[in-house]
């Protein structure tokens, strides 16, 4: 693609990284400069910034990421968004086989071209499609350079993937990566932090400057390693997330203030009716709305109100164990968040 046509794109267009429609257009920021000959291919394959593509162009960074993944000769690797294949080739050098999921058909052709006629040809399978919607195959290690627009759904898809994999080594925008490991009291501590740390151990591996990409993104990036907790914690994640979502909607308010909201009380009433009905509790349908509302408010006051161990506490400063204990306190009183 002529460079002149790329120069005509406005700065706003290039920076927008418009969200994939319904999180469907999955593509890679990373992969490399492209082609069998990087210098010539970089003139032919232009990144589509509307898909969040920013090609990782520094071979030293590619080498470091592959090393951090600690690939074994018996491993099946899942690469999400291989781009032009700059990371795919060194991964193939070390693994038994590699499955790549790529949305952009141009990149699918390019990465297949790079292995055609080489010893890696039989080891690579490329799936053209949306990684959020595509069923993942079995894999031991996942490697990905992730567009910001799909970072959160991709993380949670991996966290819920079974059978469990050994690890995922992933590159995210810096702020997102730091949220994954944020601690109570830190500005970036949020629902994502709590949910990820409940289900996985996350390590910050390295920082990657914006100038290592083509075109440079607006922000710095970080590489993290995600390892699922095995066995997983004995908690209903849907209910857990329901509570965490409510509390982090107003994370700097007290727990009492965050829960004593009319809409929240109504939702908890409905949940209590549903759970009581499913358990066949006599009289559940006969309780009037006033009784139900008073009951929920009383329970909230009992658990997090004045004189309780949670009095004055805020979600922004609670540890994982605190959230687990809090959920158990509500559940044993018949209050459910899903």
PDB file of C-alpha atoms in Angstrom, residues 52-290:
ATOM      1  CA  UNK A  52      -6.489  -2.028  16.728  1.00  0.00           C
ATOM      2  CA  UNK A  53      -3.500  -3.328  14.752  1.00  0.00           C
ATOM      3  CA  UNK A  54      -0.069  -2.116  15.840  1.00  0.00           C
ATOM      4  CA  UNK A  55       2.655  -4.405  14.535  1.00  0.00           C
ATOM      5  CA  UNK A  56       5.425  -5.284  16.962  1.00  0.00           C
ATOM      6  CA  UNK A  57       8.541  -4.413  14.993  1.00  0.00           C
ATOM      7  CA  UNK A  58      11.378  -4.959  17.485  1.00  0.00           C
ATOM      8  CA  UNK A  59      12.790  -8.510  17.147  1.00  0.00           C
ATOM      9  CA  UNK A  60      14.409  -8.251  20.595  1.00  0.00           C
ATOM     10  CA  UNK A  61      10.982  -7.783  22.177  1.00  0.00           C
ATOM     11  CA  UNK A  62       9.584 -10.716  20.181  1.00  0.00           C
ATOM     12  CA  UNK A  63      12.471 -12.895  21.387  1.00  0.00           C
ATOM     13  CA  UNK A  64      11.886 -11.820  25.001  1.00  0.00           C
ATOM     14  CA  UNK A  65       8.151 -12.596  24.864  1.00  0.00           C
ATOM     15  CA  UNK A  66       8.756 -16.041  23.377  1.00  0.00           C
ATOM     16  CA  UNK A  67      11.343 -16.725  26.084  1.00  0.00           C
ATOM     17  CA  UNK A  68       8.888 -15.656  28.816  1.00  0.00           C
ATOM     18  CA  UNK A  69       6.351 -18.144  27.457  1.00  0.00           C
ATOM     19  CA  UNK A  70       8.806 -20.993  28.207  1.00  0.00           C
ATOM     20  CA  UNK A  71       7.517 -23.183  25.383  1.00  0.00           C
ATOM     21  CA  UNK A  72       8.203 -26.934  25.630  1.00  0.00           C
ATOM     22  CA  UNK A  73       8.764 -29.196  22.591  1.00  0.00           C
ATOM     23  CA  UNK A  74       5.523 -31.044  23.468  1.00  0.00           C
ATOM     24  CA  UNK A  75       3.369 -27.891  23.756  1.00  0.00           C
ATOM     25  CA  UNK A  76       0.391 -26.915  21.660  1.00  0.00           C
ATOM     26  CA  UNK A  77       0.415 -23.110  21.429  1.00  0.00           C
ATOM     27  CA  UNK A  78      -2.582 -20.858  20.814  1.00  0.00           C
ATOM     28  CA  UNK A  79      -1.606 -17.528  19.254  1.00  0.00           C
ATOM     29  CA  UNK A  80      -4.345 -14.923  19.080  1.00  0.00           C
ATOM     30  CA  UNK A  81      -3.773 -12.347  16.364  1.00  0.00           C
ATOM     31  CA  UNK A  82      -0.524 -13.550  14.747  1.00  0.00           C
ATOM     32  CA  UNK A  83      -0.464 -10.535  12.438  1.00  0.00           C
ATOM     33  CA  UNK A  84       2.256 -10.959   9.839  1.00  0.00           C
ATOM     34  CA  UNK A  85       3.817 -13.832  11.776  1.00  0.00           C
ATOM     35  CA  UNK A  86       6.929 -12.346  13.355  1.00  0.00           C
ATOM     36  CA  UNK A  87       6.116 -14.049  16.674  1.00  0.00           C
ATOM     37  CA  UNK A  88       4.585 -17.118  15.027  1.00  0.00           C
ATOM     38  CA  UNK A  89       7.861 -18.291  13.485  1.00  0.00           C
ATOM     39  CA  UNK A  90       9.962 -18.388  16.701  1.00  0.00           C
ATOM     40  CA  UNK A  91       7.017 -20.006  18.516  1.00  0.00           C
ATOM     41  CA  UNK A  92       6.895 -22.718  15.841  1.00  0.00           C
ATOM     42  CA  UNK A  93      10.629 -23.255  16.339  1.00  0.00           C
ATOM     43  CA  UNK A  94       9.945 -24.390  19.893  1.00  0.00           C
ATOM     44  CA  UNK A  95       6.475 -25.990  20.055  1.00  0.00           C
ATOM     45  CA  UNK A  96       4.880 -29.196  18.822  1.00  0.00           C
ATOM     46  CA  UNK A  97       2.128 -27.341  16.974  1.00  0.00           C
ATOM     47  CA  UNK A  98       0.499 -23.921  16.849  1.00  0.00           C
ATOM     48  CA  UNK A  99      -3.088 -22.822  16.260  1.00  0.00           C
ATOM     49  CA  UNK A 100      -3.460 -19.164  15.299  1.00  0.00           C
ATOM     50  CA  UNK A 101      -6.745 -17.238  15.333  1.00  0.00           C
ATOM     51  CA  UNK A 102      -6.732 -14.184  13.083  1.00  0.00           C
ATOM     52  CA  UNK A 103      -9.598 -11.951  11.954  1.00  0.00           C
ATOM     53  CA  UNK A 104      -7.844 -10.080   9.141  1.00  0.00           C
ATOM     54  CA  UNK A 105      -7.787 -12.194   5.968  1.00  0.00           C
ATOM     55  CA  UNK A 106      -4.700 -10.316   4.737  1.00  0.00           C
ATOM     56  CA  UNK A 107      -2.786 -11.497   7.789  1.00  0.00           C
ATOM     57  CA  UNK A 108      -4.077 -15.052   7.393  1.00  0.00           C
ATOM     58  CA  UNK A 109      -2.590 -15.163   3.890  1.00  0.00           C
ATOM     59  CA  UNK A 110       0.654 -13.591   5.034  1.00  0.00           C
ATOM     60  CA  UNK A 111       1.328 -15.915   7.956  1.00  0.00           C
ATOM     61  CA  UNK A 112       0.515 -18.985   5.836  1.00  0.00           C
ATOM     62  CA  UNK A 113       2.879 -17.692   3.137  1.00  0.00           C
ATOM     63  CA  UNK A 114       5.699 -17.426   5.655  1.00  0.00           C
ATOM     64  CA  UNK A 115       5.600 -21.128   6.556  1.00  0.00           C
ATOM     65  CA  UNK A 116       4.763 -22.499   3.109  1.00  0.00           C
ATOM     66  CA  UNK A 117       7.397 -24.982   1.994  1.00  0.00           C
ATOM     67  CA  UNK A 118       9.215 -24.869   5.354  1.00  0.00           C
ATOM     68  CA  UNK A 119       9.477 -27.558   8.070  1.00  0.00           C
ATOM     69  CA  UNK A 120       6.885 -25.547  10.018  1.00  0.00           C
ATOM     70  CA  UNK A 121       4.217 -26.011   7.346  1.00  0.00           C
ATOM     71  CA  UNK A 122       2.608 -29.066   8.984  1.00  0.00           C
ATOM     72  CA  UNK A 123       2.788 -27.557  12.494  1.00  0.00           C
ATOM     73  CA  UNK A 124       0.640 -24.477  11.826  1.00  0.00           C
ATOM     74  CA  UNK A 125      -3.148 -24.234  11.635  1.00  0.00           C
ATOM     75  CA  UNK A 126      -4.741 -20.827  11.097  1.00  0.00           C
ATOM     76  CA  UNK A 127      -8.391 -20.146  11.942  1.00  0.00           C
ATOM     77  CA  UNK A 128      -9.835 -17.063  10.287  1.00  0.00           C
ATOM     78  CA  UNK A 129     -12.385 -15.571  12.656  1.00  0.00           C
ATOM     79  CA  UNK A 130     -13.257 -13.654  15.792  1.00  0.00           C
ATOM     80  CA  UNK A 131     -11.366 -14.912  18.829  1.00  0.00           C
ATOM     81  CA  UNK A 132     -14.179 -13.891  21.168  1.00  0.00           C
ATOM     82  CA  UNK A 133     -16.708 -15.985  19.233  1.00  0.00           C
ATOM     83  CA  UNK A 134     -14.428 -18.805  18.078  1.00  0.00           C
ATOM     84  CA  UNK A 135     -14.272 -21.924  20.254  1.00  0.00           C
ATOM     85  CA  UNK A 136     -10.712 -22.336  21.464  1.00  0.00           C
ATOM     86  CA  UNK A 137      -9.010 -25.659  20.748  1.00  0.00           C
ATOM     87  CA  UNK A 138      -6.971 -27.510  23.348  1.00  0.00           C
ATOM     88  CA  UNK A 139      -3.724 -25.695  24.088  1.00  0.00           C
ATOM     89  CA  UNK A 140      -0.951 -25.606  26.688  1.00  0.00           C
ATOM     90  CA  UNK A 141       0.211 -21.995  26.301  1.00  0.00           C
ATOM     91  CA  UNK A 142      -1.485 -18.915  24.862  1.00  0.00           C
ATOM     92  CA  UNK A 143       0.481 -16.007  23.405  1.00  0.00           C
ATOM     93  CA  UNK A 144      -1.251 -12.826  22.270  1.00  0.00           C
ATOM     94  CA  UNK A 145      -0.697  -9.168  21.504  1.00  0.00           C
ATOM     95  CA  UNK A 146      -4.166  -7.872  22.312  1.00  0.00           C
ATOM     96  CA  UNK A 147      -6.072  -4.852  20.949  1.00  0.00           C
ATOM     97  CA  UNK A 148      -7.463  -2.807  23.812  1.00  0.00           C
ATOM     98  CA  UNK A 149     -11.056  -3.131  22.590  1.00  0.00           C
ATOM     99  CA  UNK A 150     -11.181  -6.862  23.298  1.00  0.00           C
ATOM    100  CA  UNK A 151      -8.789  -7.088  26.252  1.00  0.00           C
ATOM    101  CA  UNK A 152     -11.391  -7.642  28.965  1.00  0.00           C
ATOM    102  CA  UNK A 153     -13.628 -10.184  27.176  1.00  0.00           C
ATOM    103  CA  UNK A 154     -10.565 -12.088  26.003  1.00  0.00           C
ATOM    104  CA  UNK A 155      -9.132 -12.299  29.517  1.00  0.00           C
ATOM    105  CA  UNK A 156     -12.400 -13.627  30.923  1.00  0.00           C
ATOM    106  CA  UNK A 157     -12.783 -16.100  28.080  1.00  0.00           C
ATOM    107  CA  UNK A 158      -9.352 -17.466  28.938  1.00  0.00           C
ATOM    108  CA  UNK A 159     -10.113 -17.524  32.669  1.00  0.00           C
ATOM    109  CA  UNK A 160     -13.178 -19.683  32.034  1.00  0.00           C
ATOM    110  CA  UNK A 161     -11.497 -21.950  29.455  1.00  0.00           C
ATOM    111  CA  UNK A 162     -11.435 -25.668  30.177  1.00  0.00           C
ATOM    112  CA  UNK A 163      -9.426 -27.812  30.199  1.00  0.00           C
ATOM    113  CA  UNK A 164      -6.985 -25.608  32.055  1.00  0.00           C
ATOM    114  CA  UNK A 165      -3.867 -24.420  30.253  1.00  0.00           C
ATOM    115  CA  UNK A 166      -0.414 -23.887  31.763  1.00  0.00           C
ATOM    116  CA  UNK A 167      -0.145 -20.140  31.172  1.00  0.00           C
ATOM    117  CA  UNK A 168      -0.979 -17.231  28.911  1.00  0.00           C
ATOM    118  CA  UNK A 169       1.640 -14.612  28.031  1.00  0.00           C
ATOM    119  CA  UNK A 170      -0.161 -11.549  26.753  1.00  0.00           C
ATOM    120  CA  UNK A 171       0.620  -7.965  25.787  1.00  0.00           C
ATOM    121  CA  UNK A 172      -1.891  -5.287  26.785  1.00  0.00           C
ATOM    122  CA  UNK A 173      -1.998  -1.542  26.973  1.00  0.00           C
ATOM    123  CA  UNK A 174      -0.154  -0.549  30.133  1.00  0.00           C
ATOM    124  CA  UNK A 175      -3.116   0.681  32.160  1.00  0.00           C
ATOM    125  CA  UNK A 176      -5.122  -2.464  31.481  1.00  0.00           C
ATOM    126  CA  UNK A 177      -2.165  -4.677  32.398  1.00  0.00           C
ATOM    127  CA  UNK A 178      -1.642  -2.792  35.668  1.00  0.00           C
ATOM    128  CA  UNK A 179      -5.331  -3.169  36.546  1.00  0.00           C
ATOM    129  CA  UNK A 180      -4.898  -6.929  36.444  1.00  0.00           C
ATOM    130  CA  UNK A 181      -2.457  -6.809  39.381  1.00  0.00           C
ATOM    131  CA  UNK A 182      -3.684  -3.683  41.198  1.00  0.00           C
ATOM    132  CA  UNK A 183      -3.954  -3.974  44.986  1.00  0.00           C
ATOM    133  CA  UNK A 184      -6.570  -2.628  47.430  1.00  0.00           C
ATOM    134  CA  UNK A 185      -6.234   1.120  47.893  1.00  0.00           C
ATOM    135  CA  UNK A 186      -4.533   1.713  44.551  1.00  0.00           C
ATOM    136  CA  UNK A 187      -6.224   3.972  42.011  1.00  0.00           C
ATOM    137  CA  UNK A 188      -6.412   1.213  39.373  1.00  0.00           C
ATOM    138  CA  UNK A 189      -7.958  -1.361  41.742  1.00  0.00           C
ATOM    139  CA  UNK A 190     -11.295  -2.320  40.210  1.00  0.00           C
ATOM    140  CA  UNK A 191     -13.727  -5.116  39.442  1.00  0.00           C
ATOM    141  CA  UNK A 192     -11.329  -6.458  36.788  1.00  0.00           C
ATOM    142  CA  UNK A 193      -8.545  -6.662  39.392  1.00  0.00           C
ATOM    143  CA  UNK A 194     -10.658  -8.583  41.903  1.00  0.00           C
ATOM    144  CA  UNK A 195     -12.195 -10.991  39.409  1.00  0.00           C
ATOM    145  CA  UNK A 196      -8.904 -11.781  37.679  1.00  0.00           C
ATOM    146  CA  UNK A 197      -7.007 -12.302  40.924  1.00  0.00           C
ATOM    147  CA  UNK A 198      -9.774 -14.577  42.218  1.00  0.00           C
ATOM    148  CA  UNK A 199      -9.326 -16.938  39.283  1.00  0.00           C
ATOM    149  CA  UNK A 200      -5.659 -16.549  38.363  1.00  0.00           C
ATOM    150  CA  UNK A 201      -2.165 -15.552  39.407  1.00  0.00           C
ATOM    151  CA  UNK A 202      -0.919 -12.635  37.293  1.00  0.00           C
ATOM    152  CA  UNK A 203       2.701 -11.483  36.990  1.00  0.00           C
ATOM    153  CA  UNK A 204       3.989  -8.348  35.290  1.00  0.00           C
ATOM    154  CA  UNK A 205       6.817  -9.467  33.000  1.00  0.00           C
ATOM    155  CA  UNK A 206       8.061  -6.487  31.028  1.00  0.00           C
ATOM    156  CA  UNK A 207       7.220  -3.024  29.781  1.00  0.00           C
ATOM    157  CA  UNK A 208       7.204  -2.369  26.032  1.00  0.00           C
ATOM    158  CA  UNK A 209       7.581   1.196  24.794  1.00  0.00           C
ATOM    159  CA  UNK A 210       5.227   2.580  22.161  1.00  0.00           C
ATOM    160  CA  UNK A 211       8.073   3.046  19.638  1.00  0.00           C
ATOM    161  CA  UNK A 212       8.451  -0.730  19.348  1.00  0.00           C
ATOM    162  CA  UNK A 213       5.245  -0.797  17.274  1.00  0.00           C
ATOM    163  CA  UNK A 214       4.259   0.270  13.800  1.00  0.00           C
ATOM    164  CA  UNK A 215       2.377   2.580  13.939  1.00  0.00           C
ATOM    165  CA  UNK A 216       3.179   3.633  17.516  1.00  0.00           C
ATOM    166  CA  UNK A 217       0.088   3.460  19.744  1.00  0.00           C
ATOM    167  CA  UNK A 218      -0.779   6.370  21.990  1.00  0.00           C
ATOM    168  CA  UNK A 219       0.265   4.545  25.154  1.00  0.00           C
ATOM    169  CA  UNK A 220       2.903   2.152  26.455  1.00  0.00           C
ATOM    170  CA  UNK A 221       2.304  -1.598  26.683  1.00  0.00           C
ATOM    171  CA  UNK A 222       3.081  -4.352  29.176  1.00  0.00           C
ATOM    172  CA  UNK A 223       3.468  -8.107  28.957  1.00  0.00           C
ATOM    173  CA  UNK A 224       1.874 -10.236  31.682  1.00  0.00           C
ATOM    174  CA  UNK A 225       1.743 -13.929  32.511  1.00  0.00           C
ATOM    175  CA  UNK A 226      -1.617 -15.381  33.582  1.00  0.00           C
ATOM    176  CA  UNK A 227      -1.771 -18.757  35.352  1.00  0.00           C
ATOM    177  CA  UNK A 228      -5.154 -20.185  36.335  1.00  0.00           C
ATOM    178  CA  UNK A 229      -5.629 -21.155  39.966  1.00  0.00           C
ATOM    179  CA  UNK A 230      -5.903 -24.915  40.144  1.00  0.00           C
ATOM    180  CA  UNK A 231      -8.171 -25.989  41.711  1.00  0.00           C
ATOM    181  CA  UNK A 232     -10.396 -22.962  41.095  1.00  0.00           C
ATOM    182  CA  UNK A 233     -11.886 -21.236  44.153  1.00  0.00           C
ATOM    183  CA  UNK A 234     -15.095 -22.845  45.484  1.00  0.00           C
ATOM    184  CA  UNK A 235     -17.386 -19.939  44.663  1.00  0.00           C
ATOM    185  CA  UNK A 236     -20.234 -19.357  42.228  1.00  0.00           C
ATOM    186  CA  UNK A 237     -18.542 -16.865  39.928  1.00  0.00           C
ATOM    187  CA  UNK A 238     -21.806 -15.472  38.552  1.00  0.00           C
ATOM    188  CA  UNK A 239     -22.970 -14.573  42.033  1.00  0.00           C
ATOM    189  CA  UNK A 240     -19.520 -13.365  43.052  1.00  0.00           C
ATOM    190  CA  UNK A 241     -19.345 -11.067  40.039  1.00  0.00           C
ATOM    191  CA  UNK A 242     -22.862  -9.814  40.735  1.00  0.00           C
ATOM    192  CA  UNK A 243     -21.787  -8.630  44.185  1.00  0.00           C
ATOM    193  CA  UNK A 244     -18.434  -7.243  43.056  1.00  0.00           C
ATOM    194  CA  UNK A 245     -20.063  -5.349  40.190  1.00  0.00           C
ATOM    195  CA  UNK A 246     -22.513  -3.666  42.579  1.00  0.00           C
ATOM    196  CA  UNK A 247     -19.844  -2.723  45.100  1.00  0.00           C
ATOM    197  CA  UNK A 248     -17.413  -1.333  42.517  1.00  0.00           C
ATOM    198  CA  UNK A 249     -20.091   0.796  40.904  1.00  0.00           C
ATOM    199  CA  UNK A 250     -19.441   3.084  43.888  1.00  0.00           C
ATOM    200  CA  UNK A 251     -16.140   1.731  45.118  1.00  0.00           C
ATOM    201  CA  UNK A 252     -15.251   4.738  47.283  1.00  0.00           C
ATOM    202  CA  UNK A 253     -18.610   4.795  49.048  1.00  0.00           C
ATOM    203  CA  UNK A 254     -19.151   2.698  52.164  1.00  0.00           C
ATOM    204  CA  UNK A 255     -20.524  -0.787  51.555  1.00  0.00           C
ATOM    205  CA  UNK A 256     -23.737   0.258  53.299  1.00  0.00           C
ATOM    206  CA  UNK A 257     -24.199   3.296  51.038  1.00  0.00           C
ATOM    207  CA  UNK A 258     -23.419   1.249  47.953  1.00  0.00           C
ATOM    208  CA  UNK A 259     -26.043  -1.374  48.760  1.00  0.00           C
ATOM    209  CA  UNK A 260     -28.828   0.751  50.196  1.00  0.00           C
ATOM    210  CA  UNK A 261     -29.872   1.966  46.781  1.00  0.00           C
ATOM    211  CA  UNK A 262     -33.484   1.550  45.680  1.00  0.00           C
ATOM    212  CA  UNK A 263     -32.623  -0.317  42.469  1.00  0.00           C
ATOM    213  CA  UNK A 264     -30.235  -2.628  44.324  1.00  0.00           C
ATOM    214  CA  UNK A 265     -32.778  -3.400  47.026  1.00  0.00           C
ATOM    215  CA  UNK A 266     -35.382  -4.226  44.383  1.00  0.00           C
ATOM    216  CA  UNK A 267     -32.949  -6.508  42.555  1.00  0.00           C
ATOM    217  CA  UNK A 268     -32.022  -8.321  45.769  1.00  0.00           C
ATOM    218  CA  UNK A 269     -35.724  -8.742  46.581  1.00  0.00           C
ATOM    219  CA  UNK A 270     -36.345 -10.377  43.228  1.00  0.00           C
ATOM    220  CA  UNK A 271     -33.305 -12.628  43.648  1.00  0.00           C
ATOM    221  CA  UNK A 272     -34.504 -13.695  47.088  1.00  0.00           C
ATOM    222  CA  UNK A 273     -37.953 -14.549  45.718  1.00  0.00           C
ATOM    223  CA  UNK A 274     -36.398 -16.556  42.895  1.00  0.00           C
ATOM    224  CA  UNK A 275     -34.052 -18.512  45.154  1.00  0.00           C
ATOM    225  CA  UNK A 276     -36.797 -19.137  47.702  1.00  0.00           C
ATOM    226  CA  UNK A 277     -39.136 -20.342  44.978  1.00  0.00           C
ATOM    227  CA  UNK A 278     -36.510 -22.653  43.490  1.00  0.00           C
ATOM    228  CA  UNK A 279     -35.909 -24.150  46.926  1.00  0.00           C
ATOM    229  CA  UNK A 280     -39.650 -24.566  47.455  1.00  0.00           C
ATOM    230  CA  UNK A 281     -39.895 -22.345  50.506  1.00  0.00           C
ATOM    231  CA  UNK A 282     -43.533 -22.197  51.597  1.00  0.00           C
ATOM    232  CA  UNK A 283     -45.024 -18.741  51.587  1.00  0.00           C
ATOM    233  CA  UNK A 284     -42.342 -17.197  49.362  1.00  0.00           C
ATOM    234  CA  UNK A 285     -44.965 -15.994  46.908  1.00  0.00           C
ATOM    235  CA  UNK A 286     -47.253 -14.772  49.671  1.00  0.00           C
ATOM    236  CA  UNK A 287     -44.792 -12.301  51.198  1.00  0.00           C
ATOM    237  CA  UNK A 288     -45.769  -8.756  50.254  1.00  0.00           C
ATOM    238  CA  UNK A 289     -43.350  -6.208  48.835  1.00  0.00           C
ATOM    239  CA  UNK A 290     -43.179  -4.218  52.079  1.00  0.00           C
TER     240      UNK A 290
END
